[in-house]
Amino acid sequence: MSATSIPDPAAPLRREWRRFTPAQRLSRWLVWLVVVAALAWAVRSIDIIPEFLADAPEQMADLLVRMWPPDLAHYYPAVHAALIETLHIATLGTILAFALAVPVALLAARNVCPLRPLNVLAQFILVASRSVNSLVWALIFVAIFGPGAAAGTFAIAFRSVGFVGKLLSEALEETAPGPAEALRAAGAPWGAVMLKGFWPQVQPAFWGVALFRWDINVRESAVLGLVGAGGIGVVLDDAINYFQWDRVATVLLAILAVVVVAEVVVTRIRARLI
Amino acid sequence: MSGAAAAARQAFAPNWGARLGLLALAVYAVFAATQLDLNWARLAAGFGEGGRFLARMFPPNFTRWELLLEGMLESLQIAALASALGILISLPLGLMAARNLSPWFIAVPTRAFIALCRSLHYVIVAILFVKALGFGALAGVAALTIASMGFIAKLFAEAIEEISMKPVEAVRAAGAPGASVLLYAVLPQVASRFVGFCLYQLDSNLRNSTLVGIVGAGGIGGTLFAAFKRFDYDFVCAILLTIIALIFLAEVVSGRVRAALR
């Protein structure tokens, strides 16, 4: 017999290997096509004024020259008081958010609240809170409470409810059922089951979420004043409207310092706590 | 254990440290509330106003849908362009900021730059760009690009720092040039996480692009702010509903894309 009938042992090596099935390749190409088409559409139809683009470097240089040197004398007392107010807004807003979010999270967690319609309602509240931006919440609360820190506090709280509630309800759903079942079997009332069965298991997540959200809220509360909701944003808005760019620089430096300090504090506490 | 000690041992002993902490928090809350001039009279007045406000918001008014559509499309364009630019710039930035790949005199300044991008809120950045680039969508694109760079580059650099160095060493030992090391040893290890960060940032750019208009940087935000100032609360409600619908849609689509890529 001839050698041709013997199968070539190297044939599998010469086979062409492909990582994806044709359907997968097609869908990947479709995603890329959509991305490119969207970008092309955006570039072609976005409203850009060429004159503005041409003198952008000049304007940027002008802005920096006007900002330098920062008017540090302006810091005390006006900026300082506003900065303290911002911190109060962020902290009080976070506390209020937790007060509102804990009941909603309990309703949203399927192992705590067995009623399906209540779960869905709580989920809806959480999603609605998250999809409205904090500045929009601030606009709404300025219309309700009038300009001032009250509006800012409520805006921060209502925006945080969705975030905090979602993470807390997920933490609740991930708890082991054993301790709660043992307590129920021993005849413990609902409060005791919550406090001794669930709370010890969600405690690390709770403090982690609280610190994380406080850090975010410090950043967000700094801009709420732009729509009149109190804090350092009001001072910033005034300085911008009067074109006092050296004061703007002072305010920006103050915000930057507070944000950095808040981040360092949160990292320290987290390292010690968790 | 002696009998007395066993009797003194109590199940579920009260945690005095935690109780004191809670008390301190409550005292702070009352103090901060007085500092911010929050009191019951004001809250009660506010809830009355809130009722009137809600009554004026309904039913939502979609008669000016052309204005609404125009603003939403501009917001979408801002989000798409800012995400694309931010992703393109974050790739080299992230590589430069990773301490295991680049020398310290490149990594440290790049990290400082990324931290600076992250620390200022995008609305404040948008104000500065409105001054530099004039009113309009371009300022919004620039501001959100800065925000995207801060987020994606930071997480990308952290992902690169966690890679296994063995493939890198192997490719280097085979005499490959720097570009091949990146392409065949580094990027395959971080590509899927990078795509995840990009999708997340696209999502948040979509949310944020509806907001930058408040300071004049283009998109639906300007229309929203104008409607608020003119007390057209029914139009405000229409805009808010549209934004929420768009964000829902974006979440569904990005979830699908993420599942398809996995």
Short mmCIF file of N, CA, C and O in Angstrom, two decimals, chain A residues 44-154:
data_model
loop_
_atom_site.label_atom_id
_atom_site.label_comp_id
_atom_site.label_asym_id
_atom_site.label_seq_id
_atom_site.Cartn_x
_atom_site.Cartn_y
_atom_site.Cartn_z
N ARG A 44 -20.06 64.36 13.22
CA ARG A 44 -20.57 65.13 12.09
C ARG A 44 -21.63 66.13 12.51
O ARG A 44 -21.73 67.22 11.95
N SER A 45 -22.47 65.78 13.51
CA SER A 45 -23.60 66.64 13.76
C SER A 45 -23.49 67.45 15.04
O SER A 45 -24.37 68.25 15.33
N ILE A 46 -22.43 67.26 15.84
CA ILE A 46 -22.36 68.05 17.07
C ILE A 46 -22.06 69.50 16.73
O ILE A 46 -21.42 69.81 15.74
N ASP A 47 -22.60 70.38 17.58
CA ASP A 47 -22.57 71.80 17.30
C ASP A 47 -21.27 72.40 17.85
O ASP A 47 -21.18 72.74 19.01
N ILE A 48 -20.25 72.49 17.00
CA ILE A 48 -18.98 73.06 17.44
C ILE A 48 -18.72 74.33 16.65
O ILE A 48 -18.82 74.34 15.42
N ILE A 49 -18.42 75.40 17.36
CA ILE A 49 -18.16 76.68 16.69
C ILE A 49 -16.66 76.82 16.48
O ILE A 49 -15.89 76.88 17.44
N PRO A 50 -16.19 76.84 15.20
CA PRO A 50 -14.75 76.79 14.93
C PRO A 50 -13.99 77.97 15.55
O PRO A 50 -12.85 77.79 16.02
N GLU A 51 -14.61 79.15 15.58
CA GLU A 51 -13.91 80.31 16.14
C GLU A 51 -13.57 80.07 17.61
O GLU A 51 -12.49 80.43 18.09
N PHE A 52 -14.54 79.46 18.34
CA PHE A 52 -14.32 79.20 19.76
C PHE A 52 -13.17 78.22 19.95
O PHE A 52 -12.37 78.35 20.86
N LEU A 53 -13.13 77.22 19.03
CA LEU A 53 -12.09 76.21 19.15
C LEU A 53 -10.73 76.84 18.86
O LEU A 53 -9.73 76.54 19.50
N ALA A 54 -10.70 77.78 17.87
CA ALA A 54 -9.44 78.36 17.44
C ALA A 54 -8.80 79.16 18.57
O ALA A 54 -7.58 79.09 18.78
N ASP A 55 -9.61 79.93 19.32
CA ASP A 55 -8.95 80.77 20.33
C ASP A 55 -8.99 80.13 21.72
O ASP A 55 -8.80 80.82 22.73
N ALA A 56 -9.23 78.81 21.77
CA ALA A 56 -9.28 78.14 23.07
C ALA A 56 -7.96 78.25 23.84
O ALA A 56 -7.99 78.59 25.03
N PRO A 57 -6.79 78.01 23.20
CA PRO A 57 -5.55 78.10 23.98
C PRO A 57 -5.34 79.49 24.57
O PRO A 57 -4.95 79.63 25.74
N GLU A 58 -5.68 80.52 23.76
CA GLU A 58 -5.55 81.89 24.22
C GLU A 58 -6.43 82.13 25.46
O GLU A 58 -6.00 82.69 26.47
N GLN A 59 -7.70 81.68 25.35
CA GLN A 59 -8.65 81.87 26.45
C GLN A 59 -8.19 81.11 27.70
O GLN A 59 -8.33 81.61 28.82
N MET A 60 -7.65 79.92 27.48
CA MET A 60 -7.19 79.11 28.61
C MET A 60 -6.05 79.82 29.32
O MET A 60 -6.03 79.90 30.55
N ALA A 61 -5.09 80.35 28.52
CA ALA A 61 -3.97 81.07 29.11
C ALA A 61 -4.48 82.29 29.87
O ALA A 61 -4.04 82.56 31.00
N ASP A 62 -5.44 82.99 29.28
CA ASP A 62 -6.02 84.17 29.92
C ASP A 62 -6.63 83.79 31.27
O ASP A 62 -6.43 84.47 32.28
N LEU A 63 -7.36 82.65 31.27
CA LEU A 63 -8.01 82.19 32.50
C LEU A 63 -6.97 81.93 33.59
O LEU A 63 -7.10 82.37 34.72
N LEU A 64 -5.89 81.23 33.20
CA LEU A 64 -4.86 80.89 34.19
C LEU A 64 -4.17 82.14 34.71
O LEU A 64 -3.90 82.26 35.91
N VAL A 65 -3.90 83.11 33.81
CA VAL A 65 -3.25 84.34 34.23
C VAL A 65 -4.14 85.08 35.23
O VAL A 65 -3.67 85.59 36.25
N ARG A 66 -5.43 85.11 34.96
CA ARG A 66 -6.34 85.82 35.86
C ARG A 66 -6.48 85.11 37.19
O ARG A 66 -6.80 85.71 38.19
N MET A 67 -6.30 83.78 37.18
CA MET A 67 -6.44 83.03 38.42
C MET A 67 -5.22 83.18 39.30
O MET A 67 -5.28 82.91 40.49
N TRP A 68 -4.08 83.56 38.70
CA TRP A 68 -2.84 83.58 39.46
C TRP A 68 -2.47 85.00 39.83
O TRP A 68 -2.50 85.86 38.97
N PRO A 69 -2.11 85.34 41.04
CA PRO A 69 -2.08 84.46 42.20
C PRO A 69 -3.46 84.34 42.83
O PRO A 69 -4.24 85.27 42.75
N PRO A 70 -3.78 83.20 43.48
CA PRO A 70 -5.08 83.07 44.15
C PRO A 70 -5.23 84.10 45.27
O PRO A 70 -4.26 84.42 45.95
N ASP A 71 -6.42 84.61 45.43
CA ASP A 71 -6.71 85.63 46.44
C ASP A 71 -6.92 84.93 47.78
O ASP A 71 -8.04 84.71 48.22
N LEU A 72 -5.80 84.58 48.44
CA LEU A 72 -5.90 83.78 49.66
C LEU A 72 -6.52 84.56 50.80
O LEU A 72 -7.08 83.98 51.73
N ALA A 73 -6.46 85.90 50.75
CA ALA A 73 -7.06 86.71 51.82
C ALA A 73 -8.57 86.50 51.87
O ALA A 73 -9.21 86.70 52.91
N HIS A 74 -9.14 86.07 50.74
CA HIS A 74 -10.59 85.87 50.67
C HIS A 74 -11.01 84.62 51.44
O HIS A 74 -12.18 84.46 51.76
N TYR A 75 -10.03 83.74 51.77
CA TYR A 75 -10.42 82.46 52.36
C TYR A 75 -11.18 82.64 53.67
O TYR A 75 -12.23 82.03 53.87
N TYR A 76 -10.63 83.49 54.57
CA TYR A 76 -11.28 83.66 55.87
C TYR A 76 -11.98 85.00 55.89
O TYR A 76 -11.40 85.98 55.49
N PRO A 77 -13.24 85.12 56.28
CA PRO A 77 -14.11 84.06 56.78
C PRO A 77 -15.05 83.46 55.74
O PRO A 77 -15.63 82.41 56.01
N ALA A 78 -15.20 84.12 54.55
CA ALA A 78 -16.31 83.73 53.65
C ALA A 78 -16.17 82.28 53.19
O ALA A 78 -17.11 81.48 53.34
N VAL A 79 -15.00 81.93 52.63
CA VAL A 79 -14.85 80.58 52.07
C VAL A 79 -14.84 79.55 53.18
O VAL A 79 -15.42 78.46 53.05
N HIS A 80 -14.22 79.91 54.31
CA HIS A 80 -14.11 78.96 55.41
C HIS A 80 -15.51 78.56 55.91
O HIS A 80 -15.80 77.36 56.07
N ALA A 81 -16.36 79.57 56.12
CA ALA A 81 -17.72 79.27 56.62
C ALA A 81 -18.46 78.39 55.63
O ALA A 81 -19.13 77.42 56.02
N ALA A 82 -18.32 78.70 54.33
CA ALA A 82 -19.01 77.92 53.31
C ALA A 82 -18.49 76.48 53.27
O ALA A 82 -19.26 75.53 53.06
N LEU A 83 -17.19 76.34 53.51
CA LEU A 83 -16.58 75.00 53.50
C LEU A 83 -17.14 74.16 54.64
O LEU A 83 -17.50 72.98 54.46
N ILE A 84 -17.23 74.78 55.84
CA ILE A 84 -17.80 74.06 56.99
C ILE A 84 -19.25 73.68 56.68
O ILE A 84 -19.69 72.55 56.97
N GLU A 85 -19.98 74.61 56.05
CA GLU A 85 -21.37 74.32 55.72
C GLU A 85 -21.46 73.13 54.75
O GLU A 85 -22.30 72.24 54.90
N THR A 86 -20.53 73.10 53.78
CA THR A 86 -20.49 71.99 52.83
C THR A 86 -20.30 70.66 53.55
O THR A 86 -20.98 69.67 53.27
N LEU A 87 -19.35 70.66 54.52
CA LEU A 87 -19.10 69.41 55.25
C LEU A 87 -20.33 69.00 56.05
O LEU A 87 -20.67 67.82 56.12
N HIS A 88 -21.01 69.99 56.68
CA HIS A 88 -22.23 69.67 57.41
C HIS A 88 -23.29 69.09 56.47
O HIS A 88 -23.96 68.11 56.81
N ILE A 89 -23.43 69.70 55.29
CA ILE A 89 -24.42 69.19 54.32
C ILE A 89 -24.11 67.74 53.97
O ILE A 89 -24.99 66.87 53.98
N ALA A 90 -22.83 67.46 53.68
CA ALA A 90 -22.45 66.11 53.25
C ALA A 90 -22.72 65.11 54.38
O ALA A 90 -23.29 64.03 54.14
N THR A 91 -22.32 65.45 55.61
CA THR A 91 -22.44 64.50 56.71
C THR A 91 -23.89 64.29 57.10
O THR A 91 -24.37 63.15 57.23
N LEU A 92 -24.61 65.41 57.29
CA LEU A 92 -26.02 65.30 57.67
C LEU A 92 -26.82 64.60 56.56
O LEU A 92 -27.70 63.78 56.85
N GLY A 93 -26.48 64.92 55.31
CA GLY A 93 -27.15 64.27 54.19
C GLY A 93 -26.92 62.77 54.21
O GLY A 93 -27.84 61.98 53.95
N THR A 94 -25.69 62.35 54.54
CA THR A 94 -25.39 60.92 54.59
C THR A 94 -26.18 60.25 55.71
O THR A 94 -26.75 59.16 55.53
N ILE A 95 -26.24 60.91 56.89
CA ILE A 95 -27.00 60.33 58.01
C ILE A 95 -28.48 60.18 57.64
O ILE A 95 -29.09 59.13 57.84
N LEU A 96 -29.02 61.25 57.06
CA LEU A 96 -30.43 61.23 56.65
C LEU A 96 -30.67 60.14 55.61
O LEU A 96 -31.68 59.42 55.65
N ALA A 97 -29.69 60.00 54.69
CA ALA A 97 -29.82 58.98 53.65
C ALA A 97 -29.91 57.60 54.28
O ALA A 97 -30.72 56.76 53.86
N PHE A 98 -29.09 57.34 55.30
CA PHE A 98 -29.12 56.03 55.93
C PHE A 98 -30.44 55.82 56.65
O PHE A 98 -31.01 54.72 56.61
N ALA A 99 -30.94 56.88 57.32
CA ALA A 99 -32.22 56.75 58.00
C ALA A 99 -33.33 56.37 57.02
O ALA A 99 -34.21 55.58 57.33
N LEU A 100 -33.26 56.94 55.80
CA LEU A 100 -34.28 56.63 54.80
C LEU A 100 -34.01 55.30 54.11
O LEU A 100 -34.94 54.58 53.74
N ALA A 101 -32.72 54.97 53.93
CA ALA A 101 -32.38 53.82 53.09
C ALA A 101 -32.53 52.49 53.82
O ALA A 101 -32.85 51.48 53.19
N VAL A 102 -32.32 52.48 55.14
CA VAL A 102 -32.36 51.20 55.86
C VAL A 102 -33.76 50.55 55.75
O VAL A 102 -33.84 49.36 55.38
N PRO A 103 -34.86 51.28 56.00
CA PRO A 103 -36.17 50.62 55.83
C PRO A 103 -36.41 50.14 54.40
O PRO A 103 -36.92 49.03 54.19
N VAL A 104 -35.99 50.97 53.42
CA VAL A 104 -36.21 50.57 52.02
C VAL A 104 -35.38 49.34 51.69
O VAL A 104 -35.86 48.42 51.01
N ALA A 105 -34.14 49.29 52.22
CA ALA A 105 -33.29 48.13 51.96
C ALA A 105 -33.90 46.87 52.58
O ALA A 105 -33.87 45.79 51.98
N LEU A 106 -34.48 47.02 53.79
CA LEU A 106 -35.12 45.86 54.44
C LEU A 106 -36.29 45.37 53.58
O LEU A 106 -36.49 44.16 53.41
N LEU A 107 -37.04 46.32 53.01
CA LEU A 107 -38.17 45.93 52.15
C LEU A 107 -37.68 45.29 50.86
O LEU A 107 -38.34 44.42 50.30
N ALA A 108 -36.51 45.75 50.36
CA ALA A 108 -36.04 45.27 49.06
C ALA A 108 -35.38 43.90 49.17
O ALA A 108 -35.34 43.17 48.18
N ALA A 109 -34.86 43.55 50.35
CA ALA A 109 -34.16 42.27 50.49
C ALA A 109 -35.19 41.14 50.55
O ALA A 109 -36.07 41.15 51.41
N ARG A 110 -35.05 40.16 49.64
CA ARG A 110 -36.09 39.13 49.52
C ARG A 110 -36.10 38.17 50.69
O ARG A 110 -37.11 37.53 50.96
N ASN A 111 -34.96 38.05 51.40
CA ASN A 111 -34.96 37.12 52.53
C ASN A 111 -35.46 37.78 53.81
O ASN A 111 -35.74 37.09 54.78
N VAL A 112 -35.59 39.11 53.81
CA VAL A 112 -36.12 39.79 55.00
C VAL A 112 -37.61 40.04 54.84
O VAL A 112 -38.39 39.81 55.75
N CYS A 113 -37.98 40.54 53.64
CA CYS A 113 -39.39 40.83 53.39
C CYS A 113 -39.90 39.85 52.34
O CYS A 113 -39.50 39.91 51.18
N PRO A 114 -40.75 38.90 52.72
CA PRO A 114 -41.16 37.86 51.78
C PRO A 114 -42.23 38.29 50.77
O PRO A 114 -42.57 37.52 49.88
N LEU A 115 -42.76 39.52 50.92
CA LEU A 115 -43.84 39.95 50.03
C LEU A 115 -43.28 40.49 48.72
O LEU A 115 -42.57 41.49 48.72
N ARG A 116 -43.59 39.83 47.61
CA ARG A 116 -43.03 40.23 46.32
C ARG A 116 -43.37 41.66 45.91
O ARG A 116 -42.49 42.41 45.49
N PRO A 117 -44.66 42.07 46.02
CA PRO A 117 -44.98 43.44 45.58
C PRO A 117 -44.18 44.50 46.34
O PRO A 117 -43.73 45.49 45.74
N LEU A 118 -43.95 44.27 47.65
CA LEU A 118 -43.16 45.24 48.42
C LEU A 118 -41.72 45.28 47.93
O LEU A 118 -41.11 46.34 47.85
N ASN A 119 -41.16 44.09 47.59
CA ASN A 119 -39.79 44.04 47.03
C ASN A 119 -39.70 44.91 45.80
O ASN A 119 -38.78 45.73 45.66
N VAL A 120 -40.67 44.71 44.90
CA VAL A 120 -40.63 45.43 43.62
C VAL A 120 -40.76 46.93 43.86
O VAL A 120 -40.02 47.74 43.29
N LEU A 121 -41.67 47.32 44.77
CA LEU A 121 -41.87 48.74 45.08
C LEU A 121 -40.56 49.34 45.61
O LEU A 121 -40.13 50.42 45.17
N ALA A 122 -39.90 48.63 46.54
CA ALA A 122 -38.66 49.14 47.12
C ALA A 122 -37.59 49.27 46.05
O ALA A 122 -36.87 50.27 46.00
N GLN A 123 -37.50 48.24 45.16
CA GLN A 123 -36.51 48.33 44.08
C GLN A 123 -36.77 49.54 43.21
O GLN A 123 -35.84 50.24 42.81
N PHE A 124 -38.05 49.80 42.94
CA PHE A 124 -38.39 50.94 42.09
C PHE A 124 -37.95 52.25 42.75
O PHE A 124 -37.38 53.12 42.10
N ILE A 125 -38.20 52.36 44.08
CA ILE A 125 -37.78 53.58 44.79
C ILE A 125 -36.27 53.76 44.67
O ILE A 125 -35.78 54.86 44.38
N LEU A 126 -35.53 52.66 44.84
CA LEU A 126 -34.07 52.75 44.79
C LEU A 126 -33.60 53.17 43.41
O LEU A 126 -32.72 54.03 43.27
N VAL A 127 -34.19 52.57 42.36
CA VAL A 127 -33.74 52.91 41.00
C VAL A 127 -34.08 54.37 40.68
O VAL A 127 -33.27 55.10 40.12
N ALA A 128 -35.29 54.81 41.09
CA ALA A 128 -35.68 56.19 40.79
C ALA A 128 -34.74 57.16 41.48
O ALA A 128 -34.32 58.17 40.89
N SER A 129 -34.37 56.87 42.72
CA SER A 129 -33.47 57.76 43.44
C SER A 129 -32.12 57.84 42.75
O SER A 129 -31.52 58.91 42.66
N ARG A 130 -31.65 56.70 42.22
CA ARG A 130 -30.32 56.70 41.61
C ARG A 130 -30.31 57.36 40.26
O ARG A 130 -29.30 57.93 39.87
N SER A 131 -31.42 57.29 39.51
CA SER A 131 -31.31 57.82 38.15
C SER A 131 -31.52 59.32 38.07
O SER A 131 -31.27 59.89 37.02
N VAL A 132 -31.93 59.98 39.17
CA VAL A 132 -31.98 61.44 39.15
C VAL A 132 -30.68 61.95 39.77
O VAL A 132 -30.33 61.55 40.87
N ASN A 133 -29.99 62.81 39.02
CA ASN A 133 -28.69 63.30 39.49
C ASN A 133 -28.84 64.21 40.71
O ASN A 133 -29.89 64.81 40.91
N SER A 134 -27.77 64.33 41.51
CA SER A 134 -27.88 65.13 42.74
C SER A 134 -28.18 66.60 42.43
O SER A 134 -28.87 67.26 43.19
N LEU A 135 -27.67 67.10 41.30
CA LEU A 135 -27.96 68.50 40.98
C LEU A 135 -29.44 68.68 40.65
O LEU A 135 -30.03 69.71 40.97
N VAL A 136 -30.03 67.68 40.01
CA VAL A 136 -31.46 67.77 39.71
C VAL A 136 -32.28 67.66 40.99
O VAL A 136 -33.24 68.41 41.19
N TRP A 137 -31.87 66.75 41.88
CA TRP A 137 -32.53 66.70 43.19
C TRP A 137 -32.43 68.05 43.87
O TRP A 137 -33.38 68.52 44.51
N ALA A 138 -31.23 68.69 43.76
CA ALA A 138 -31.04 70.00 44.39
C ALA A 138 -32.01 71.02 43.80
O ALA A 138 -32.61 71.80 44.54
N LEU A 139 -32.17 71.01 42.47
CA LEU A 139 -33.12 71.93 41.83
C LEU A 139 -34.52 71.72 42.40
O LEU A 139 -35.23 72.66 42.72
N ILE A 140 -34.91 70.45 42.52
CA ILE A 140 -36.24 70.14 43.02
C ILE A 140 -36.40 70.64 44.45
O ILE A 140 -37.40 71.29 44.80
N PHE A 141 -35.39 70.39 45.29
CA PHE A 141 -35.53 70.78 46.70
C PHE A 141 -35.38 72.28 46.89
O PHE A 141 -35.91 72.83 47.86
N VAL A 142 -34.68 72.95 45.97
CA VAL A 142 -34.66 74.41 46.04
C VAL A 142 -36.05 74.95 45.76
O VAL A 142 -36.52 75.89 46.39
N ALA A 143 -36.76 74.30 44.83
CA ALA A 143 -38.13 74.72 44.55
C ALA A 143 -39.04 74.44 45.74
O ALA A 143 -40.02 75.15 45.95
N ILE A 144 -38.71 73.42 46.56
CA ILE A 144 -39.57 73.07 47.69
C ILE A 144 -39.22 73.88 48.94
O ILE A 144 -40.07 74.51 49.54
N PHE A 145 -37.93 73.88 49.33
CA PHE A 145 -37.53 74.51 50.59
C PHE A 145 -37.02 75.93 50.40
O PHE A 145 -36.72 76.60 51.37
N GLY A 146 -36.84 76.36 49.17
CA GLY A 146 -36.20 77.64 48.95
C GLY A 146 -34.70 77.46 48.98
O GLY A 146 -34.20 76.44 49.44
N PRO A 147 -33.93 78.47 48.47
CA PRO A 147 -32.48 78.34 48.44
C PRO A 147 -31.92 78.18 49.84
O PRO A 147 -32.46 78.72 50.79
N GLY A 148 -30.83 77.42 49.95
CA GLY A 148 -30.20 77.26 51.25
C GLY A 148 -29.75 75.84 51.51
O GLY A 148 -29.97 74.94 50.69
N ALA A 149 -29.12 75.66 52.67
CA ALA A 149 -28.50 74.38 52.97
C ALA A 149 -29.52 73.27 53.16
O ALA A 149 -29.20 72.10 52.94
N ALA A 150 -30.77 73.61 53.56
CA ALA A 150 -31.79 72.56 53.74
C ALA A 150 -31.98 71.80 52.43
O ALA A 150 -32.02 70.56 52.40
N ALA A 151 -32.09 72.56 51.32
CA ALA A 151 -32.28 71.93 50.01
C ALA A 151 -31.10 71.02 49.69
O ALA A 151 -31.27 69.90 49.19
N GLY A 152 -29.88 71.50 50.00
CA GLY A 152 -28.68 70.71 49.71
C GLY A 152 -28.67 69.41 50.49
O GLY A 152 -28.38 68.35 49.94
N THR A 153 -29.02 69.50 51.78
CA THR A 153 -29.01 68.30 52.62
C THR A 153 -29.98 67.26 52.08
O THR A 153 -29.65 66.08 51.96
N PHE A 154 -31.19 67.72 51.73
CA PHE A 154 -32.18 66.77 51.23
C PHE A 154 -31.78 66.22 49.87
O PHE A 154 -32.02 65.04 49.58
#
